[in-house]
mmCIF file of C-alpha atoms and ligand atoms in Angstrom:
data_model
loop_
_atom_site.group_PDB
_atom_site.id
_atom_site.type_symbol
_atom_site.label_atom_id
_atom_site.label_comp_id
_atom_site.label_asym_id
_atom_site.label_seq_id
_atom_site.Cartn_x
_atom_site.Cartn_y
_atom_site.Cartn_z
ATOM 1 C CA UNK A 1 70.352 89.885 -146.264
ATOM 2 C CA UNK A 2 74.045 89.235 -145.944
ATOM 3 C CA UNK A 3 76.390 89.438 -148.957
ATOM 4 C CA UNK A 4 77.338 86.015 -150.386
ATOM 5 C CA UNK A 5 81.051 86.752 -149.767
ATOM 6 C CA UNK A 6 80.313 87.193 -146.057
ATOM 7 C CA UNK A 7 78.306 83.971 -145.851
ATOM 8 C CA UNK A 8 81.056 82.080 -147.637
ATOM 9 C CA UNK A 9 83.853 83.418 -145.429
ATOM 10 C CA UNK A 10 81.853 82.805 -142.247
ATOM 11 C CA UNK A 11 80.989 79.252 -143.261
ATOM 12 C CA UNK A 12 84.692 78.477 -143.770
ATOM 13 C CA UNK A 13 85.518 79.840 -140.331
ATOM 14 C CA UNK A 14 82.845 77.679 -138.694
ATOM 15 C CA UNK A 15 84.787 74.595 -139.740
ATOM 16 C CA UNK A 16 88.293 75.962 -139.374
ATOM 17 C CA UNK A 17 89.004 79.519 -138.295
ATOM 18 C CA UNK A 18 92.025 80.897 -140.179
ATOM 19 C CA UNK A 19 93.604 77.435 -140.397
ATOM 20 C CA UNK A 20 93.924 77.239 -136.609
ATOM 21 C CA UNK A 21 92.145 73.885 -136.520
ATOM 22 C CA UNK A 22 89.253 75.184 -134.420
ATOM 23 C CA UNK A 23 85.953 76.862 -135.189
ATOM 24 C CA UNK A 24 85.018 80.518 -134.740
ATOM 25 C CA UNK A 25 82.188 79.110 -132.590
ATOM 26 C CA UNK A 26 84.837 77.742 -130.215
ATOM 27 C CA UNK A 27 87.029 80.842 -130.043
ATOM 28 C CA UNK A 28 87.615 81.897 -126.400
ATOM 29 C CA UNK A 29 86.582 85.492 -125.781
ATOM 30 C CA UNK A 30 89.846 86.296 -123.996
ATOM 31 C CA UNK A 31 92.038 84.973 -126.827
ATOM 32 C CA UNK A 32 94.345 87.270 -128.782
ATOM 33 C CA UNK A 33 92.498 86.216 -131.936
ATOM 34 C CA UNK A 34 89.248 87.650 -130.565
ATOM 35 C CA UNK A 35 90.975 90.824 -129.292
ATOM 36 C CA UNK A 36 92.171 91.324 -132.859
ATOM 37 C CA UNK A 37 88.636 90.849 -134.212
ATOM 38 C CA UNK A 38 87.182 93.476 -131.853
ATOM 39 C CA UNK A 39 90.057 95.896 -132.445
ATOM 40 C CA UNK A 40 89.597 95.660 -136.210
ATOM 41 C CA UNK A 41 85.821 96.145 -135.871
ATOM 42 C CA UNK A 42 86.367 99.291 -133.824
ATOM 43 C CA UNK A 43 89.015 100.633 -136.198
ATOM 44 C CA UNK A 44 86.732 100.026 -139.196
ATOM 45 C CA UNK A 45 83.778 101.775 -137.536
ATOM 46 C CA UNK A 46 85.969 104.786 -136.759
ATOM 47 C CA UNK A 47 87.312 104.844 -140.298
ATOM 48 C CA UNK A 48 83.902 104.457 -141.953
ATOM 49 C CA UNK A 49 82.288 107.056 -139.670
ATOM 50 C CA UNK A 50 85.310 109.370 -139.852
ATOM 51 C CA UNK A 51 85.353 109.692 -136.088
ATOM 52 C CA UNK A 52 88.551 109.911 -134.109
ATOM 53 C CA UNK A 53 89.778 109.005 -130.677
ATOM 54 C CA UNK A 54 87.268 111.407 -129.168
ATOM 55 C CA UNK A 55 84.837 108.474 -129.575
ATOM 56 C CA UNK A 56 84.693 105.073 -127.877
ATOM 57 C CA UNK A 57 83.126 102.048 -129.563
ATOM 58 C CA UNK A 58 81.471 99.133 -127.752
ATOM 59 C CA UNK A 59 80.181 95.751 -128.957
ATOM 60 C CA UNK A 60 77.213 94.947 -126.784
ATOM 61 C CA UNK A 61 74.377 92.473 -126.322
ATOM 62 C CA UNK A 62 70.701 93.060 -125.592
ATOM 63 C CA UNK A 63 69.747 94.589 -128.931
ATOM 64 C CA UNK A 64 68.002 97.878 -129.472
ATOM 65 C CA UNK A 65 65.893 97.630 -126.348
ATOM 66 C CA UNK A 66 68.923 97.313 -124.077
ATOM 67 C CA UNK A 67 70.086 100.648 -125.521
ATOM 68 C CA UNK A 68 66.616 102.166 -125.006
ATOM 69 C CA UNK A 69 67.173 101.436 -121.301
ATOM 70 C CA UNK A 70 70.929 102.048 -121.031
ATOM 71 C CA UNK A 71 70.892 105.520 -122.568
ATOM 72 C CA UNK A 72 68.605 107.059 -119.900
ATOM 73 C CA UNK A 73 70.183 104.919 -117.133
ATOM 74 C CA UNK A 74 73.645 106.201 -117.996
ATOM 75 C CA UNK A 75 72.874 109.822 -118.729
ATOM 76 C CA UNK A 76 69.821 110.933 -116.755
ATOM 77 C CA UNK A 77 69.960 111.845 -113.100
ATOM 78 C CA UNK A 78 66.697 112.565 -111.252
ATOM 79 C CA UNK A 79 66.796 116.274 -112.159
ATOM 80 C CA UNK A 80 67.944 115.905 -115.761
ATOM 81 C CA UNK A 81 65.742 116.395 -118.804
ATOM 82 C CA UNK A 82 65.863 114.520 -122.105
ATOM 83 C CA UNK A 83 63.786 115.039 -125.242
ATOM 84 C CA UNK A 84 62.639 112.389 -127.681
ATOM 85 C CA UNK A 85 61.493 112.651 -131.290
ATOM 86 C CA UNK A 86 58.696 110.153 -131.911
ATOM 87 C CA UNK A 87 58.934 109.159 -135.551
ATOM 88 C CA UNK A 88 57.713 105.568 -135.255
ATOM 89 C CA UNK A 89 57.390 102.356 -133.284
ATOM 90 C CA UNK A 90 61.035 102.087 -132.168
ATOM 91 C CA UNK A 91 61.355 105.796 -131.424
ATOM 92 C CA UNK A 92 58.227 105.630 -129.245
ATOM 93 C CA UNK A 93 59.510 102.583 -127.408
ATOM 94 C CA UNK A 94 62.857 104.286 -126.718
ATOM 95 C CA UNK A 95 60.950 107.288 -125.306
ATOM 96 C CA UNK A 96 58.749 105.038 -123.172
ATOM 97 C CA UNK A 97 61.825 103.413 -121.585
ATOM 98 C CA UNK A 98 63.283 106.823 -120.739
ATOM 99 C CA UNK A 99 60.000 108.119 -119.338
ATOM 100 C CA UNK A 100 59.786 105.086 -117.027
ATOM 101 C CA UNK A 101 63.142 106.107 -115.525
ATOM 102 C CA UNK A 102 62.941 109.884 -115.573
ATOM 103 C CA UNK A 103 59.855 111.988 -114.975
ATOM 104 C CA UNK A 104 61.206 115.086 -116.775
ATOM 105 C CA UNK A 105 61.635 113.353 -120.103
ATOM 106 C CA UNK A 106 59.130 114.105 -122.828
ATOM 107 C CA UNK A 107 58.317 113.587 -126.471
ATOM 108 C CA UNK A 108 59.011 116.847 -128.291
ATOM 109 C CA UNK A 109 57.333 116.008 -131.581
ATOM 110 C CA UNK A 110 55.425 113.070 -132.998
ATOM 111 C CA UNK A 111 53.503 111.929 -136.069
ATOM 112 C CA UNK A 112 51.752 109.112 -134.237
ATOM 113 C CA UNK A 113 48.341 110.713 -134.956
ATOM 114 C CA UNK A 114 48.846 110.129 -138.699
ATOM 115 C CA UNK A 115 50.252 106.615 -138.210
ATOM 116 C CA UNK A 116 53.774 107.903 -138.821
ATOM 117 C CA UNK A 117 53.269 108.370 -142.576
ATOM 118 C CA UNK A 118 55.455 111.492 -142.367
ATOM 119 C CA UNK A 119 58.444 112.549 -140.305
ATOM 120 C CA UNK A 120 57.769 114.793 -137.313
ATOM 121 C CA UNK A 121 59.280 118.268 -137.381
ATOM 122 C CA UNK A 122 62.792 118.486 -135.987
ATOM 123 C CA UNK A 123 63.085 122.250 -136.339
ATOM 124 C CA UNK A 124 62.270 122.642 -132.686
ATOM 125 C CA UNK A 125 62.750 125.134 -129.967
ATOM 126 C CA UNK A 126 64.353 122.818 -127.439
ATOM 127 C CA UNK A 127 63.600 122.967 -123.709
ATOM 128 C CA UNK A 128 66.375 124.517 -121.623
ATOM 129 C CA UNK A 129 69.179 122.310 -120.289
ATOM 130 C CA UNK A 130 68.423 119.256 -122.359
ATOM 131 C CA UNK A 131 70.847 116.469 -121.425
ATOM 132 C CA UNK A 132 70.333 114.871 -124.829
ATOM 133 C CA UNK A 133 67.908 114.638 -127.715
ATOM 134 C CA UNK A 134 67.065 111.124 -128.921
ATOM 135 C CA UNK A 135 65.998 110.346 -132.459
ATOM 136 C CA UNK A 136 65.700 107.358 -134.775
ATOM 137 C CA UNK A 137 67.367 108.047 -138.120
ATOM 138 C CA UNK A 138 65.341 105.466 -140.061
ATOM 139 C CA UNK A 139 61.878 104.241 -139.118
ATOM 140 C CA UNK A 140 61.954 100.618 -140.105
ATOM 141 C CA UNK A 141 58.261 99.825 -139.763
ATOM 142 C CA UNK A 142 56.828 102.939 -141.428
ATOM 143 C CA UNK A 143 59.521 103.621 -144.034
ATOM 144 C CA UNK A 144 60.583 107.169 -143.200
ATOM 145 C CA UNK A 145 64.138 108.421 -142.817
ATOM 146 C CA UNK A 146 65.841 111.632 -141.725
ATOM 147 C CA UNK A 147 68.206 112.444 -144.568
ATOM 148 C CA UNK A 148 69.679 115.452 -142.786
ATOM 149 C CA UNK A 149 69.879 116.250 -139.109
ATOM 150 C CA UNK A 150 70.205 119.867 -138.024
ATOM 151 C CA UNK A 151 72.801 121.108 -135.589
ATOM 152 C CA UNK A 152 70.853 120.918 -132.331
ATOM 153 C CA UNK A 153 73.507 122.370 -130.023
ATOM 154 C CA UNK A 154 72.753 119.594 -127.512
ATOM 155 C CA UNK A 155 74.116 116.030 -127.605
ATOM 156 C CA UNK A 156 72.115 113.945 -130.067
ATOM 157 C CA UNK A 157 71.637 110.243 -129.325
ATOM 158 C CA UNK A 158 70.581 108.325 -132.414
ATOM 159 C CA UNK A 159 69.206 104.858 -133.009
ATOM 160 C CA UNK A 160 70.697 104.041 -136.430
ATOM 161 C CA UNK A 161 69.767 100.369 -136.320
ATOM 162 C CA UNK A 162 68.155 100.196 -139.726
ATOM 163 C CA UNK A 163 70.249 102.628 -141.739
ATOM 164 C CA UNK A 164 73.815 102.608 -140.434
ATOM 165 C CA UNK A 165 76.297 102.785 -143.334
ATOM 166 C CA UNK A 166 73.499 103.044 -145.893
ATOM 167 C CA UNK A 167 74.084 106.750 -146.499
ATOM 168 C CA UNK A 168 76.932 109.106 -145.722
ATOM 169 C CA UNK A 169 76.391 111.121 -142.557
ATOM 170 C CA UNK A 170 78.430 113.420 -140.381
ATOM 171 C CA UNK A 171 78.738 110.912 -137.549
ATOM 172 C CA UNK A 172 81.067 113.163 -135.586
ATOM 173 C CA UNK A 173 78.206 115.417 -134.552
ATOM 174 C CA UNK A 174 76.369 112.771 -132.512
ATOM 175 C CA UNK A 175 76.870 112.344 -128.782
ATOM 176 C CA UNK A 176 76.099 108.646 -129.042
ATOM 177 C CA UNK A 177 74.837 106.438 -131.841
ATOM 178 C CA UNK A 178 73.935 102.787 -131.778
ATOM 179 C CA UNK A 179 72.898 100.140 -134.262
ATOM 180 C CA UNK A 180 71.787 96.549 -133.820
ATOM 181 C CA UNK A 181 73.731 94.269 -136.144
ATOM 182 C CA UNK A 182 70.794 92.425 -137.666
ATOM 183 C CA UNK A 183 70.109 94.976 -140.428
ATOM 184 C CA UNK A 184 73.285 96.305 -142.055
ATOM 185 C CA UNK A 185 75.943 94.932 -139.705
ATOM 186 C CA UNK A 186 75.533 91.185 -139.417
ATOM 187 C CA UNK A 187 73.379 88.917 -137.303
ATOM 188 C CA UNK A 188 71.186 89.358 -134.171
ATOM 189 C CA UNK A 189 72.909 89.431 -130.783
ATOM 190 C CA UNK A 190 75.403 92.246 -131.376
ATOM 191 C CA UNK A 191 74.882 95.979 -131.016
ATOM 192 C CA UNK A 192 77.413 98.619 -131.952
ATOM 193 C CA UNK A 193 77.556 101.663 -129.692
ATOM 194 C CA UNK A 194 79.734 104.694 -130.454
ATOM 195 C CA UNK A 195 79.905 107.374 -127.797
ATOM 196 C CA UNK A 196 81.772 110.661 -127.549
ATOM 197 C CA UNK A 197 84.145 110.720 -124.617
ATOM 198 C CA UNK A 198 83.105 114.212 -123.502
ATOM 199 C CA UNK A 199 79.441 113.160 -123.459
ATOM 200 C CA UNK A 200 80.265 109.971 -121.554
ATOM 201 C CA UNK A 201 82.135 112.013 -118.963
ATOM 202 C CA UNK A 202 78.695 113.009 -117.613
ATOM 203 C CA UNK A 203 77.653 109.441 -116.931
ATOM 204 C CA UNK A 204 75.749 108.530 -113.774
ATOM 205 C CA UNK A 205 77.719 106.446 -111.310
ATOM 206 C CA UNK A 206 75.098 104.458 -109.434
ATOM 207 C CA UNK A 207 74.107 101.854 -112.043
ATOM 208 C CA UNK A 208 74.898 98.145 -112.128
ATOM 209 C CA UNK A 209 78.132 97.461 -114.083
ATOM 210 C CA UNK A 210 76.463 95.359 -116.793
ATOM 211 C CA UNK A 211 74.409 98.459 -117.755
ATOM 212 C CA UNK A 212 77.221 100.996 -117.520
ATOM 213 C CA UNK A 213 79.016 102.110 -120.690
ATOM 214 C CA UNK A 214 82.005 103.235 -118.635
ATOM 215 C CA UNK A 215 82.345 99.887 -116.872
ATOM 216 C CA UNK A 216 82.203 98.026 -120.198
ATOM 217 C CA UNK A 217 84.914 100.298 -121.587
ATOM 218 C CA UNK A 218 87.095 99.930 -118.501
ATOM 219 C CA UNK A 219 86.816 96.149 -118.888
ATOM 220 C CA UNK A 220 87.930 96.363 -122.526
ATOM 221 C CA UNK A 221 84.498 95.189 -123.735
ATOM 222 C CA UNK A 222 84.982 91.985 -121.709
ATOM 223 C CA UNK A 223 82.851 92.780 -118.682
ATOM 224 C CA UNK A 224 80.767 89.798 -119.654
ATOM 225 C CA UNK A 225 81.308 87.355 -122.501
ATOM 226 C CA UNK A 226 80.649 89.127 -125.793
ATOM 227 C CA UNK A 227 78.964 87.502 -128.778
ATOM 228 C CA UNK A 228 82.203 86.201 -130.274
ATOM 229 C CA UNK A 229 80.942 84.652 -133.518
ATOM 230 C CA UNK A 230 78.373 87.430 -134.035
ATOM 231 C CA UNK A 231 81.074 90.088 -133.730
ATOM 232 C CA UNK A 232 83.093 88.133 -136.281
ATOM 233 C CA UNK A 233 80.155 88.300 -138.741
ATOM 234 C CA UNK A 234 80.067 92.045 -138.062
ATOM 235 C CA UNK A 235 83.775 92.259 -138.858
ATOM 236 C CA UNK A 236 83.137 90.539 -142.204
ATOM 237 C CA UNK A 237 80.268 92.985 -142.876
ATOM 238 C CA UNK A 238 82.455 95.980 -141.982
ATOM 239 C CA UNK A 239 85.228 94.764 -144.281
ATOM 240 C CA UNK A 240 82.662 94.323 -147.054
ATOM 241 C CA UNK A 241 81.261 97.808 -146.352
ATOM 242 C CA UNK A 242 84.728 99.330 -146.576
ATOM 243 C CA UNK A 243 85.484 97.464 -149.761
ATOM 244 C CA UNK A 244 82.285 98.760 -151.397
ATOM 245 C CA UNK A 245 82.819 102.266 -150.016
ATOM 246 C CA UNK A 246 80.081 104.344 -148.396
ATOM 247 C CA UNK A 247 79.704 106.605 -151.441
ATOM 248 C CA UNK A 248 79.084 103.609 -153.722
ATOM 249 C CA UNK A 249 76.729 101.993 -151.184
ATOM 250 C CA UNK A 250 74.707 105.201 -150.923
ATOM 251 C CA UNK A 251 74.546 105.582 -154.706
ATOM 252 C CA UNK A 252 73.386 101.996 -155.012
ATOM 253 C CA UNK A 253 70.786 102.435 -152.265
ATOM 254 C CA UNK A 254 69.387 105.562 -153.937
ATOM 255 C CA UNK A 255 69.118 103.698 -157.219
ATOM 256 C CA UNK A 256 67.392 100.683 -155.610
ATOM 257 C CA UNK A 257 64.896 102.849 -153.731
ATOM 258 C CA UNK A 258 64.124 104.998 -156.799
ATOM 259 C CA UNK A 259 63.412 101.894 -158.890
ATOM 260 C CA UNK A 260 60.977 100.534 -156.330
ATOM 261 C CA UNK A 261 59.200 103.800 -155.422
ATOM 262 C CA UNK A 262 58.793 104.635 -159.136
ATOM 263 C CA UNK A 263 57.218 101.241 -159.800
ATOM 264 C CA UNK A 264 54.809 101.609 -156.871
ATOM 265 C CA UNK A 265 53.896 105.208 -157.744
ATOM 266 C CA UNK A 266 53.200 104.180 -161.344
ATOM 267 C CA UNK A 267 50.766 101.384 -160.408
ATOM 268 C CA UNK A 268 47.423 102.417 -158.913
ATOM 269 C CA UNK A 269 46.988 99.036 -157.198
ATOM 270 C CA UNK A 270 49.882 99.902 -154.873
ATOM 271 C CA UNK A 271 49.447 102.513 -152.150
ATOM 272 C CA UNK A 272 52.675 103.822 -150.595
ATOM 273 C CA UNK A 273 52.517 104.428 -146.832
ATOM 274 C CA UNK A 274 54.752 107.520 -147.154
ATOM 275 C CA UNK A 275 53.555 109.986 -149.802
ATOM 276 C CA UNK A 276 55.963 112.816 -149.067
ATOM 277 C CA UNK A 277 58.961 111.867 -151.190
ATOM 278 C CA UNK A 278 61.498 113.774 -149.070
ATOM 279 C CA UNK A 279 60.529 111.666 -146.010
ATOM 280 C CA UNK A 280 60.834 108.303 -147.744
ATOM 281 C CA UNK A 281 63.300 105.746 -146.453
ATOM 282 C CA UNK A 282 65.974 104.289 -148.721
ATOM 283 C CA UNK A 283 65.983 101.143 -146.579
ATOM 284 C CA UNK A 284 62.342 100.183 -145.985
ATOM 285 C CA UNK A 285 59.621 100.685 -148.570
ATOM 286 C CA UNK A 286 56.147 100.232 -147.075
ATOM 287 C CA UNK A 287 52.938 99.926 -149.055
ATOM 288 C CA UNK A 288 49.506 98.371 -149.091
ATOM 289 C CA UNK A 289 47.466 97.095 -152.027
ATOM 290 C CA UNK A 290 43.889 98.097 -152.765
ATOM 291 C CA UNK A 291 42.771 94.919 -154.518
ATOM 292 C CA UNK A 292 42.625 91.533 -152.757
ATOM 293 C CA UNK A 293 42.949 89.452 -155.952
ATOM 294 C CA UNK A 294 45.921 91.470 -157.136
ATOM 295 C CA UNK A 295 47.447 91.102 -153.685
ATOM 296 C CA UNK A 296 47.148 87.306 -153.793
ATOM 297 C CA UNK A 297 48.767 87.266 -157.244
ATOM 298 C CA UNK A 298 51.540 89.574 -156.055
ATOM 299 C CA UNK A 299 52.360 87.360 -153.063
ATOM 300 C CA UNK A 300 52.424 84.265 -155.266
ATOM 301 C CA UNK A 301 54.728 85.801 -157.869
ATOM 302 C CA UNK A 302 57.059 87.046 -155.127
ATOM 303 C CA UNK A 303 57.259 83.575 -153.590
ATOM 304 C CA UNK A 304 58.098 82.100 -156.974
ATOM 305 C CA UNK A 305 61.067 84.486 -157.198
ATOM 306 C CA UNK A 306 62.097 83.693 -153.585
ATOM 307 C CA UNK A 307 61.166 87.174 -152.411
ATOM 308 C CA UNK A 308 60.072 86.385 -148.860
ATOM 309 C CA UNK A 309 59.488 88.143 -145.554
ATOM 310 C CA UNK A 310 57.978 91.263 -147.090
ATOM 311 C CA UNK A 311 54.772 91.344 -145.074
ATOM 312 C CA UNK A 312 54.445 94.636 -143.194
ATOM 313 C CA UNK A 313 54.272 95.198 -139.453
ATOM 314 C CA UNK A 314 50.812 94.634 -137.943
ATOM 315 C CA UNK A 315 50.423 98.354 -137.232
ATOM 316 C CA UNK A 316 50.675 99.230 -140.937
ATOM 317 C CA UNK A 317 49.588 96.028 -142.669
ATOM 318 C CA UNK A 318 50.451 95.445 -146.290
ATOM 319 C CA UNK A 319 54.086 95.044 -147.217
ATOM 320 C CA UNK A 320 57.524 96.233 -146.193
ATOM 321 C CA UNK A 321 60.375 95.650 -148.586
ATOM 322 C CA UNK A 322 63.741 96.085 -146.890
ATOM 323 C CA UNK A 323 66.542 97.228 -149.159
ATOM 324 C CA UNK A 324 69.447 96.761 -146.759
ATOM 325 C CA UNK A 325 72.952 97.219 -148.133
ATOM 326 C CA UNK A 326 73.417 93.621 -149.296
ATOM 327 C CA UNK A 327 70.271 93.731 -151.468
ATOM 328 C CA UNK A 328 71.337 94.304 -155.072
ATOM 329 C CA UNK A 329 69.795 96.362 -157.875
ATOM 330 C CA UNK A 330 69.079 93.096 -159.694
ATOM 331 C CA UNK A 331 67.059 91.852 -156.720
ATOM 332 C CA UNK A 332 65.003 95.038 -156.857
ATOM 333 C CA UNK A 333 64.539 94.739 -160.625
ATOM 334 C CA UNK A 334 63.038 91.276 -160.133
ATOM 335 C CA UNK A 335 60.477 92.774 -157.737
ATOM 336 C CA UNK A 336 59.807 95.725 -160.039
ATOM 337 C CA UNK A 337 59.012 93.338 -162.905
ATOM 338 C CA UNK A 338 56.445 91.640 -160.684
ATOM 339 C CA UNK A 339 54.891 94.989 -159.705
ATOM 340 C CA UNK A 340 54.633 95.932 -163.364
ATOM 341 C CA UNK A 341 52.762 92.689 -164.108
ATOM 342 C CA UNK A 342 50.096 93.330 -161.458
HETATM 343 C C1 PLP B 401 65.275 96.453 -135.625
HETATM 344 C C2 PLP B 401 65.323 97.687 -134.828
HETATM 345 C C3 PLP B 401 65.539 97.645 -133.443
HETATM 346 C C4 PLP B 401 65.668 96.283 -132.814
HETATM 347 O O1 PLP B 401 65.587 96.169 -131.484
HETATM 348 P P1 PLP B 401 65.797 94.735 -130.788
HETATM 349 O O2 PLP B 401 65.561 95.065 -129.358
HETATM 350 O O3 PLP B 401 67.213 94.337 -131.093
HETATM 351 O O4 PLP B 401 64.801 93.786 -131.370
HETATM 352 C C5 PLP B 401 65.640 98.836 -132.760
HETATM 353 N N1 PLP B 401 65.528 100.030 -133.403
HETATM 354 C C6 PLP B 401 65.307 100.094 -134.742
HETATM 355 C C7 PLP B 401 65.202 101.415 -135.430
HETATM 356 C C8 PLP B 401 65.197 98.918 -135.471
HETATM 357 O O5 PLP B 401 64.990 98.955 -136.803
#
């Protein structure tokens, strides 16, 4: 979901961007107007994450999977070692990309055997000389989330695609973090990447420019044409996020998630995928139902209230309700009323 204010502002700019007489869809990527959009996006990310000029921010294409490939390409030489935490579908795919490129890379802990219904342990004794540790802060498909991340003493690379700006975190302690825009930051086709300069200093030099973080930075994020209108939607989302404030967003997200989990836990027809409450995601609530008739009624009532797209991933089945930042408590209350009727 996107907030109505964002949709409204974007729709105005499609017809006439800031009274210039042209559309945001026509804005040239080398125009001053677009430079200003990217600069404001970067400044807002730094402000929201409380990170300073020791970080660089990039606005990239290729989605999550491009990052799954770029991270090992940029940071792993043939003799380097990286470790991956396998907490779900996306985490496993990120690890698989790295293992294709580097034979020393391994999965350090995983809950695949229990269909990811819990988080794997991250209190690990790490292998020596780890170049980085990769983890996924929120597991979109299974509905688990790391609420705290220990101090690993090695650079941590995090996929924050489905929970960026949903809770307050100490972003300064990551070596690199990335998030696709299509969850809490706008529309598909844009990925935010924040990387610490001292971590980036160890980048490999023999990769093609389009896959090199350093080359993108040297080109001022204009190595190839960025997703101009998509980055503008992200700017509107970042302004909205700042206006709400991360503390208020987190409070709201906790309230939304509590309402929904309580309703599911109180109704025996609903079976939560994640039983351990401390592992539960604030963003994605996954459950199945143990009664086919009740399930059909549930789906029908949801459709009547325009609650759509809540079917779960094929590996879990059932339902996945996403409570991204723009979803309101009232939206959740509508769903809770339906759950109580089943
Ligand atoms: C949605 C999502 C992705 C998306 O990857 P794409 O390649 O852009 O489809 C990656 N990681 C996580 C954790 C996600 O939730």
